XYZ file of C-alpha atoms in Angstrom:
629
model
C -26.344 8.481 -20.808
C -24.453 9.170 -24.685
C -22.139 10.969 -22.754
C -21.463 8.848 -20.335
C -20.687 5.949 -23.153
C -17.657 7.934 -24.544
C -14.253 6.179 -24.408
C -12.242 6.937 -21.528
C -9.007 9.205 -21.520
C -7.100 6.938 -19.880
C -7.959 4.027 -22.411
C -7.211 6.869 -25.146
C -3.625 7.509 -24.072
C -2.812 4.501 -23.238
C -3.420 2.977 -26.947
C -1.457 6.478 -27.955
C 1.377 5.606 -26.232
C 0.986 2.135 -27.213
C 1.179 2.734 -30.583
C 4.254 5.293 -30.478
C 6.068 2.792 -28.221
C 5.156 0.145 -30.586
C 6.945 2.472 -34.055
C 9.490 3.758 -31.491
C 10.797 -0.380 -30.818
C 10.450 -1.244 -34.090
C 12.604 2.265 -35.431
C 15.008 1.751 -33.490
C 15.386 -2.217 -33.486
C 14.934 -1.807 -37.463
C 18.472 0.725 -37.111
C 20.215 -1.419 -34.719
C 19.792 -4.058 -37.386
C 20.869 -1.439 -40.135
C 23.895 -0.669 -38.312
C 24.580 -4.158 -37.588
C 24.652 -4.693 -41.151
C 27.232 -1.688 -41.868
C 29.230 -3.232 -38.970
C 29.562 -6.637 -40.705
C 30.216 -5.108 -44.408
C 32.998 -2.871 -42.931
C 34.618 -6.297 -41.768
C 34.214 -7.930 -45.089
C 35.338 -5.103 -47.182
C 38.886 -5.148 -44.712
C 38.603 -9.468 -45.363
C 38.069 -8.507 -49.226
C 40.689 -5.795 -48.761
C 43.502 -8.094 -47.737
C 43.051 -10.986 -50.013
C 43.132 -8.677 -52.557
C 46.653 -7.115 -50.683
C 47.631 -11.153 -51.034
C 46.727 -11.757 -54.692
C 48.204 -8.662 -55.992
C 51.733 -9.352 -54.416
C 51.191 -13.122 -56.147
C 49.928 -11.402 -59.508
C 53.519 -9.383 -58.757
C 55.771 -12.678 -58.221
C 54.057 -15.028 -60.855
C 55.099 -11.808 -63.531
C 58.363 -11.420 -62.153
C 59.878 -15.054 -61.423
C 62.784 -13.742 -59.749
C 61.178 -12.232 -57.398
C 60.106 -15.945 -56.429
C 62.945 -16.428 -54.376
C 62.604 -13.448 -52.369
C 58.768 -13.901 -51.880
C 56.717 -16.536 -49.189
C 54.407 -17.769 -51.869
C 52.890 -20.464 -48.875
C 52.633 -18.194 -46.458
C 50.382 -16.144 -49.349
C 48.583 -19.096 -49.895
C 47.809 -19.534 -46.182
C 46.838 -16.024 -45.595
C 44.181 -15.902 -48.497
C 42.386 -19.145 -47.276
C 42.209 -17.511 -43.521
C 40.535 -14.578 -44.566
C 38.537 -16.529 -46.650
C 37.657 -18.174 -43.446
C 37.306 -15.458 -41.275
C 34.534 -14.957 -44.297
C 32.550 -17.532 -43.782
C 32.962 -17.853 -40.094
C 32.962 -14.602 -38.591
C 30.196 -12.616 -41.047
C 27.452 -15.354 -41.204
C 24.717 -12.642 -40.444
C 25.614 -10.754 -43.169
C 25.543 -13.709 -45.904
C 22.535 -14.626 -43.995
C 20.367 -11.209 -44.724
C 21.500 -10.314 -48.273
C 19.534 -7.790 -50.389
C 21.679 -9.174 -53.364
C 21.779 -12.773 -53.536
C 24.359 -12.204 -56.411
C 26.836 -11.104 -53.351
C 26.496 -14.998 -51.924
C 27.042 -16.707 -55.314
C 29.975 -14.502 -56.121
C 32.328 -15.020 -53.299
C 31.226 -19.251 -53.184
C 32.230 -19.030 -56.856
C 35.284 -17.150 -55.532
C 36.279 -19.666 -52.772
C 35.711 -22.867 -55.615
C 37.720 -21.046 -57.891
C 40.342 -20.276 -55.574
C 40.611 -23.603 -53.568
C 39.975 -25.816 -57.134
C 41.982 -23.863 -59.370
C 44.649 -21.481 -58.393
C 45.376 -22.618 -54.509
C 46.776 -26.444 -55.449
C 48.988 -25.234 -58.098
C 51.183 -22.854 -56.102
C 51.214 -25.315 -53.377
C 53.684 -27.933 -56.001
C 56.752 -29.743 -54.040
C 59.970 -28.923 -55.617
C 61.898 -25.397 -55.605
C 59.157 -22.823 -55.330
C 61.310 -20.696 -58.572
C 60.771 -23.554 -60.498
C 57.066 -24.400 -59.438
C 56.617 -20.119 -60.146
C 58.515 -20.438 -63.612
C 55.922 -24.257 -63.952
C 53.003 -21.616 -63.329
C 53.700 -18.778 -65.154
C 54.451 -21.186 -68.578
C 50.362 -22.682 -67.128
C 47.660 -20.823 -69.667
C 44.765 -22.099 -67.668
C 46.380 -21.379 -63.972
C 46.945 -17.668 -65.731
C 42.975 -17.232 -66.771
C 42.169 -18.541 -62.957
C 43.452 -16.324 -61.470
C 42.757 -13.209 -63.367
C 39.192 -14.518 -63.015
C 39.784 -14.718 -59.937
C 40.477 -11.468 -59.513
C 38.237 -9.985 -61.689
C 35.259 -12.201 -59.599
C 36.430 -10.583 -56.351
C 36.460 -7.136 -57.460
C 32.480 -7.850 -58.434
C 32.564 -8.771 -54.978
C 33.616 -5.966 -53.255
C 31.446 -3.619 -55.993
C 27.918 -5.919 -55.034
C 29.392 -4.968 -51.177
C 29.818 -1.976 -51.712
C 26.911 -1.485 -53.739
C 24.269 -2.726 -50.541
C 26.163 -0.818 -47.855
C 25.719 2.302 -49.313
C 22.026 1.374 -50.135
C 21.776 0.587 -45.792
C 23.505 3.783 -45.752
C 20.292 5.698 -47.464
C 18.071 3.539 -45.715
C 19.360 4.095 -42.050
C 19.499 8.083 -42.667
C 15.892 7.585 -44.256
C 15.163 6.136 -40.949
C 16.705 8.305 -38.970
C 15.160 11.167 -40.547
C 11.541 9.646 -40.131
C 12.473 9.125 -36.287
C 13.099 12.622 -36.179
C 9.563 13.229 -38.020
C 7.702 11.054 -36.105
C 8.861 12.722 -32.428
C 7.346 16.193 -34.118
C 4.641 14.388 -35.147
C 4.080 12.613 -31.752
C 4.670 15.749 -29.678
C 2.066 17.850 -32.117
C -0.834 14.857 -31.864
C -0.059 14.602 -28.236
C -0.498 18.542 -27.539
C -4.157 18.549 -29.655
C -5.096 15.640 -27.991
C -3.862 17.707 -24.578
C -6.095 20.295 -25.912
C -9.220 18.150 -26.988
C -9.419 15.871 -24.224
C -8.136 17.549 -21.588
C -7.546 21.713 -21.832
C -10.762 22.518 -23.307
C -12.713 20.071 -20.767
C -11.397 21.929 -17.673
C -12.002 25.562 -19.629
C -16.096 23.996 -19.061
C -15.408 23.436 -15.809
C -13.864 26.243 -14.724
C -16.196 28.385 -16.338
C -18.849 26.700 -15.104
C -17.553 27.672 -11.466
C -17.231 30.792 -12.181
C -21.022 31.417 -13.533
C -22.159 29.351 -10.001
C -19.698 31.780 -8.230
C -21.687 34.523 -9.474
C -25.058 32.730 -7.971
C -26.023 31.255 -11.772
C -27.668 28.207 -10.112
C -29.298 27.353 -13.801
C -25.363 26.482 -15.110
C -24.630 23.570 -16.507
C -21.868 21.974 -18.139
C -21.159 19.339 -20.658
C -17.709 17.469 -21.802
C -18.080 14.905 -24.300
C -14.418 14.738 -24.575
C -13.866 11.217 -22.486
C -15.751 9.344 -19.611
C -13.975 10.799 -17.065
C -14.617 14.152 -17.871
C -17.946 12.984 -18.550
C -18.615 11.837 -14.892
C -17.106 15.040 -13.706
C -19.422 16.922 -15.193
C -22.321 14.883 -14.642
C -21.244 15.470 -11.059
C -21.146 19.578 -11.581
C -24.204 19.559 -12.759
C -26.086 17.441 -10.412
C -24.501 19.622 -7.444
C -25.571 22.729 -9.139
C -29.078 20.876 -9.662
C -28.689 20.457 -5.753
C -27.044 24.061 -4.860
C -30.559 24.935 -6.958
C -33.034 22.952 -5.384
C -31.434 24.210 -1.631
C -31.515 27.800 -2.861
C -35.070 27.850 -3.638
C -35.992 25.806 -0.586
C -33.901 27.135 1.871
C -36.605 28.648 4.033
C -37.654 24.406 4.051
C -34.455 23.365 4.966
C -33.936 25.836 7.658
C -37.385 24.768 8.911
C -36.596 21.076 8.552
C -33.145 21.513 10.544
C -34.278 23.711 13.071
C -36.887 21.034 13.962
C -34.800 18.408 13.963
C -32.330 20.592 15.813
C -35.467 21.092 18.578
C -35.706 17.666 19.051
C -32.885 16.487 19.534
C -32.045 19.440 21.673
C -34.786 17.992 23.671
C -33.663 14.334 23.508
C -29.711 15.286 24.770
C -30.951 17.419 27.785
C -32.916 15.079 28.909
C -30.209 12.550 28.391
C -27.716 15.389 30.051
C -30.136 15.818 32.820
C -31.275 12.169 33.835
C -27.823 11.493 33.826
C -27.036 13.749 36.371
C -29.441 12.883 38.693
C -28.450 9.379 38.160
C -24.784 10.390 38.833
C -25.881 11.992 41.941
C -27.055 9.874 45.430
C -30.560 9.772 46.089
C -32.736 6.940 47.874
C -33.705 4.608 45.697
C -37.602 4.673 45.839
C -37.187 8.155 44.984
C -34.374 7.521 42.400
C -37.463 5.174 40.590
C -39.902 7.534 40.822
C -38.286 10.750 39.292
C -37.137 8.130 36.803
C -40.460 6.665 35.405
C -41.800 10.689 35.690
C -39.351 12.067 33.147
C -39.316 8.537 31.099
C -42.555 8.790 31.091
C -42.693 12.514 29.681
C -39.782 12.092 27.110
C -41.803 8.994 25.113
C -45.004 11.241 25.852
C -46.613 8.079 27.267
C -49.645 7.838 29.185
C -48.524 5.486 32.010
C -45.284 2.988 32.778
C -43.890 0.847 35.157
C -40.761 -0.134 36.529
C -39.933 -3.852 37.085
C -36.338 -5.094 38.860
C -35.583 -8.802 38.511
C -35.500 -10.745 41.532
C -33.054 -13.959 41.688
C -34.240 -15.509 44.735
C -37.961 -15.823 43.236
C -36.579 -15.861 39.472
C -39.579 -13.226 37.874
C -40.347 -9.925 37.738
C -41.024 -7.863 40.956
C -43.126 -4.344 40.268
C -41.558 -1.633 41.935
C -43.576 1.654 40.607
C -45.771 2.449 37.967
C -47.755 5.376 37.576
C -50.963 6.088 35.800
C -52.289 2.971 35.509
C -53.704 0.269 38.232
C -51.841 -1.748 40.493
C -54.369 -4.903 38.861
C -53.209 -4.067 35.472
C -49.788 -3.483 36.519
C -48.875 -6.932 37.923
C -51.363 -8.401 35.228
C -49.479 -11.866 34.913
C -49.797 -12.361 31.307
C -48.305 -8.366 30.867
C -45.696 -9.639 33.292
C -44.726 -12.611 31.735
C -44.288 -10.905 28.465
C -41.994 -8.322 29.636
C -39.885 -11.196 31.192
C -39.350 -12.669 27.910
C -38.869 -9.556 26.349
C -35.947 -9.013 28.611
C -33.851 -11.134 27.153
C -34.164 -10.085 24.080
C -31.294 -7.569 22.441
C -33.926 -4.912 21.176
C -36.975 -2.990 22.483
C -40.315 -4.301 21.315
C -44.011 -2.240 21.254
C -46.965 -4.265 20.956
C -50.652 -4.094 21.372
C -52.049 -4.417 25.116
C -55.230 -6.501 23.444
C -52.989 -9.092 22.492
C -51.399 -9.004 26.809
C -54.045 -7.668 28.964
C -57.945 -9.417 28.462
C -59.019 -5.785 30.144
C -56.912 -3.297 28.733
C -57.715 0.545 29.488
C -60.089 2.105 26.735
C -57.174 4.745 26.150
C -54.370 2.735 26.340
C -54.087 1.222 22.213
C -50.003 0.192 23.343
C -47.261 -0.828 25.499
C -43.553 -0.479 24.391
C -40.949 -2.380 26.427
C -37.056 -1.094 27.322
C -34.463 -2.844 28.752
C -32.598 -1.884 32.209
C -28.995 -3.366 31.576
C -25.276 -2.741 33.421
C -22.742 -4.331 31.621
C -24.564 -6.698 29.687
C -26.517 -8.021 32.845
C -30.457 -7.924 32.753
C -31.639 -6.018 35.785
C -35.698 -5.512 34.708
C -37.407 -3.766 32.435
C -39.430 -0.359 32.066
C -42.474 -0.077 30.164
C -43.858 2.679 28.509
C -48.259 2.851 27.671
C -49.294 4.656 24.896
C -52.590 6.539 23.937
C -55.013 4.844 21.455
C -53.922 6.800 17.728
C -51.074 7.716 19.398
C -47.768 6.867 16.650
C -45.086 5.255 18.189
C -41.894 7.410 17.824
C -39.341 4.373 17.322
C -36.201 7.391 16.629
C -36.755 7.413 20.105
C -35.974 4.179 21.024
C -31.832 3.936 21.390
C -31.941 7.501 23.511
C -34.200 5.143 26.113
C -32.220 1.939 25.785
C -29.451 4.588 26.869
C -30.964 5.722 29.587
C -32.182 2.134 30.891
C -28.092 1.268 31.042
C -27.537 4.778 32.844
C -30.480 3.638 35.389
C -29.066 -0.077 35.485
C -25.927 1.315 36.368
C -27.146 3.394 39.237
C -29.099 1.138 40.914
C -25.813 -1.415 40.847
C -23.759 1.433 42.327
C -25.959 1.971 44.780
C -26.391 -1.623 45.735
C -22.243 -1.794 46.053
C -22.478 1.258 47.978
C -24.439 -0.381 50.357
C -22.564 -3.606 50.360
C -19.177 -1.835 50.459
C -20.792 0.160 53.424
C -21.496 -3.267 55.172
C -18.416 -4.865 54.742
C -16.904 -1.484 56.487
C -19.103 -1.763 59.421
C -18.677 -4.990 59.507
C -14.546 -4.723 59.733
C -14.771 -2.497 62.287
C -17.601 -4.025 64.045
C -14.766 -6.717 64.161
C -11.711 -4.230 64.975
C -14.385 -3.563 67.875
C -14.664 -6.632 68.953
C -11.142 -7.473 68.965
C -10.632 -4.200 70.771
C -13.170 -4.956 73.316
C -11.723 -8.460 74.208
C -8.061 -7.711 74.077
C -9.040 -5.125 77.222
C -12.271 -5.037 78.858
C -12.720 -9.100 78.427
C -9.830 -9.746 80.123
C -9.874 -7.587 82.662
C -13.480 -8.925 83.044
C -12.239 -12.405 83.268
C -9.674 -11.434 85.932
C -12.140 -9.662 87.635
C -14.818 -12.459 87.516
C -11.707 -14.781 89.015
C -10.908 -12.182 92.042
C -14.741 -12.800 92.804
C -14.669 -15.958 92.685
C -11.688 -15.802 95.000
C -13.164 -12.972 97.771
C -16.554 -15.675 97.171
C -14.065 -18.420 98.736
C -12.115 -16.178 101.307
C -15.729 -15.139 103.209
C -16.981 -18.891 103.366
C -13.964 -19.356 104.851
C -13.397 -15.999 106.824
C -10.270 -15.435 105.830
C -9.761 -11.765 106.394
C -6.161 -11.551 104.442
C -7.008 -13.333 101.275
C -10.652 -10.857 101.682
C -8.786 -8.160 101.850
C -6.074 -9.072 99.058
C -8.888 -9.693 96.913
C -11.004 -6.547 96.830
C -7.667 -5.066 95.962
C -7.387 -6.737 93.265
C -11.203 -6.206 92.207
C -10.636 -2.501 92.478
C -7.748 -2.511 90.732
C -8.909 -4.479 87.470
C -12.295 -2.475 88.263
C -9.601 1.077 87.695
C -8.054 -0.407 84.823
C -11.373 -1.681 82.811
C -12.832 2.280 83.764
C -9.662 3.491 82.127
C -10.019 1.018 79.078
C -13.597 1.624 78.491
C -12.634 5.766 78.643
C -9.513 5.399 76.258
C -12.022 2.941 73.744
C -14.726 5.384 73.306
C -12.258 8.580 73.342
C -10.440 6.130 70.138
C -14.286 5.372 68.744
C -14.793 9.291 68.870
C -11.984 10.123 66.648
C -12.877 11.426 63.461
C -10.500 11.907 60.401
C -11.432 15.822 59.504
C -9.888 18.360 56.527
C -6.821 18.878 59.806
C -3.707 17.427 59.179
C -1.942 14.192 60.419
C 0.273 16.268 62.041
C -2.680 18.504 63.818
C -4.320 15.572 64.928
C -1.359 13.265 66.151
C -0.477 16.462 68.539
C -3.917 16.325 69.719
C -3.660 12.465 70.370
C -0.021 12.800 72.119
C -1.512 16.059 74.179
C -4.468 13.834 75.897
C -2.195 10.688 76.085
C 0.277 12.522 78.631
C -2.828 13.985 79.944
C -4.206 10.305 81.175
C -1.155 8.545 82.048
C 1.688 11.062 82.820
C 3.972 9.940 80.301
C 6.150 12.647 78.604
C 5.660 12.507 75.113
C 7.282 14.639 72.402
C 6.332 14.588 69.131
C 8.827 15.419 65.713
C 8.298 15.664 62.520
C 10.376 15.823 59.501
C 10.042 16.371 55.531
C 7.146 18.209 53.411
C 5.768 15.325 51.639
C 1.964 14.602 50.041
C -0.366 15.219 51.984
C -2.630 11.615 53.259
C -5.365 10.179 52.344
C -8.348 9.980 53.986
C -8.082 5.938 54.843
C -4.071 6.654 54.985
C -4.544 9.398 57.629
C -7.366 7.894 60.206
C -5.702 4.136 60.052
C -2.377 5.805 60.763
C -4.023 7.654 63.817
C -5.619 4.475 64.795
C -2.293 2.542 64.778
C -0.530 5.307 66.945
C -3.468 5.176 69.569
C -3.082 1.238 69.646
C 0.914 1.444 70.254
C 0.230 4.189 72.720
C -2.419 1.742 74.496
C 0.019 -0.517 74.697
C 2.429 1.709 76.648
C -0.076 2.347 79.071
C -0.703 -1.107 79.661
C 2.687 -3.347 79.109
C 5.471 -1.018 78.901
C 5.785 0.947 82.264
C 7.487 3.625 80.137
C 8.205 7.382 81.470
C 8.453 9.334 77.989
C 7.588 8.525 74.754
C 9.002 9.716 71.180
C 7.384 9.535 68.421
C 8.601 10.650 64.957
C 6.970 11.001 61.519
C 8.651 11.355 58.202
C 7.010 12.295 55.343
C 9.382 12.014 51.962
C 8.435 9.860 49.494
C 7.601 7.156 51.954
C 5.910 7.879 55.152
C 7.121 6.326 58.266
C 5.776 6.654 62.079
C 8.138 5.655 64.250
C 6.842 5.458 68.169
C 9.818 4.628 70.556
C 9.511 4.234 73.827
C 12.104 3.278 77.379
C 9.790 1.179 78.862
C 10.226 -2.637 80.095
C 10.057 -3.803 76.443
C 9.379 -7.512 75.676
C 10.572 -10.347 74.869
C 10.662 -12.425 71.596
C 8.147 -15.214 72.735
C 5.737 -13.002 74.833
C 5.845 -10.602 71.368
C 5.040 -14.079 69.121
C 2.187 -15.626 71.868
C 0.962 -11.845 71.779
C 0.122 -11.972 68.149
C -1.068 -15.179 67.861
C -3.909 -14.185 70.810
C -4.735 -10.957 68.121
C -4.192 -8.566 70.893
C -3.434 -4.805 69.773
C 0.070 -6.203 67.495
C -1.906 -7.965 65.605
C -4.769 -5.214 65.389
C -1.874 -2.681 63.960
C -1.096 -5.392 61.426
C -4.243 -5.592 60.302
C -5.084 -1.596 59.885
C -1.541 -1.398 58.364
C -2.517 -3.953 55.843
C -5.958 -2.272 54.949
C -3.739 1.349 52.862
C -0.958 -1.486 51.590
C 1.248 -0.227 54.859
C 3.451 -2.234 56.868
C 4.410 -2.205 60.397
C 7.528 -3.569 62.130
C 8.192 -3.991 66.221
C 11.359 -3.529 67.972
C 12.130 -4.775 71.327
C 14.857 -5.414 73.585
C 14.209 -6.357 77.331
C 14.543 -3.325 80.050
C 15.733 -0.769 76.780
C 12.279 -0.318 75.804
C 10.221 -0.993 72.609
C 9.982 0.465 68.481
C 6.717 0.207 66.467
C 7.667 1.465 62.809
C 4.881 2.031 60.252
C 5.841 2.456 56.872
C 3.422 3.502 53.580
C 5.686 3.594 50.209
C 5.639 5.917 47.859
C 4.301 3.548 45.245
C 0.919 2.957 47.605
C 0.855 6.698 48.002
C 0.845 7.877 44.688
C -1.397 4.454 43.732
C -4.234 6.201 45.895
């Protein structure tokens, strides 16, 4: 644990970097301060030089009065005042932080001496030359003027000495910065060697020894907390590899056994899932499922219960290995009903559920049969006395229960679809019978009544006419029945739609002696089975209407199979006026039947007719519907 308490490498590097930054910033700031003082010193010295120049010119005038008329004394005084004011106003920083207090004292003495003693005599009223002569004769003025020059020289010498000191300090500071940089590089390289490279070298050596199968190798890195963690992890890995190598055979045997168990579970899952995906009778499905589950769960007995919605209780549907009395025990069924609402499988003792459990059955496990979160039922497994329940297999059994629930629901939905399909076909059959045979029989019944009335009145002409009408009606009814039988026998096989259509037209031509022609255009996708069946029924219904009502001589069927599929049936018969067409559609005759069959496959029917010209029936399947199917 002591090696884990070493300082972190990141904290060390952070402290070093922080110290280096502080020293660097301090040195740079101090260097900038010295540079600023030197700059201020240079400016002050320039101002001092200007003042000295003006005083020198003033001294020349004082000593040579004849030059007074040629020299601007007030201007010289103004320039000296301006120089002193620049020092006072512009270089406050220099005067605030001097290293020698004498600099300020001397400067303030210069300012006071100039303003009180030297400046006023130079600005006396009157002639400038007369003023200069009076100043020359003033001994006190000469002494003050000389003392001003000496103080100015002293002030300049103090400033130059301070500047020399700052220059020396600046040079030493720059040398220190250079030395600090070199020292920082040396220290950084030493820290890198001690804290990074040396621990990395130890880890690399340990890895090389591991490559040579030296599982006992260990590394110890005390340089930092990070490398201490890495070395600890390396040692743990080496210990694990040593343990794995030492116990390799046991590990292999353990993993092989585990894989064998998983393989058994997966084989059972795949096998049962494949079985449930096939079509089997419900009784055979339940029996096979229960036997497989009992084998997989190593159970002595088992039972399947389905939930009955009408009775609101579980019904026993399959059982093995126990009597029906035990399987239908009310306490067991009641507990199974409560367990069905639980989210997880349950295992309980049989003594809690049965009054007289079997001697060799001591526990029961309850699993759900569900489909899309809907409870369909449960299946239970009875275990022998002393047998330990394997809870690891529970998720697998729950999954198999869901597969059984899905298979049962699919069978129910398939049966419901078949019932609906049979009902729909029966409805169409009833419509066909109503539109053909029923109407014809109604007509024959009316003629029979008229025949009976004519026989009573002994009206031979009316009797003969009724007999003819009855014979024609019976013949028409016979033809309708024959056509319906042929239509009902039509099956969609592996033949193409074009072959089936050609067969239907040949049969129509043979029965009605009406010329029928088939024209095929395009090479699009083939129709699906349902589309093919409905298209054939529409074709048969259209031909039936031609036979019954059109009195046509020729029928042309055009099939255009491209992106869209269209089938057009044209005849040259008497046609149908619009009012009669509406009446027939309202009575659900053949026109309505074709519409219903087209809607089954999301198609459309268009009917165009003109009296004494013919009728055109066009069935269309758009490309969107064909791609979707």
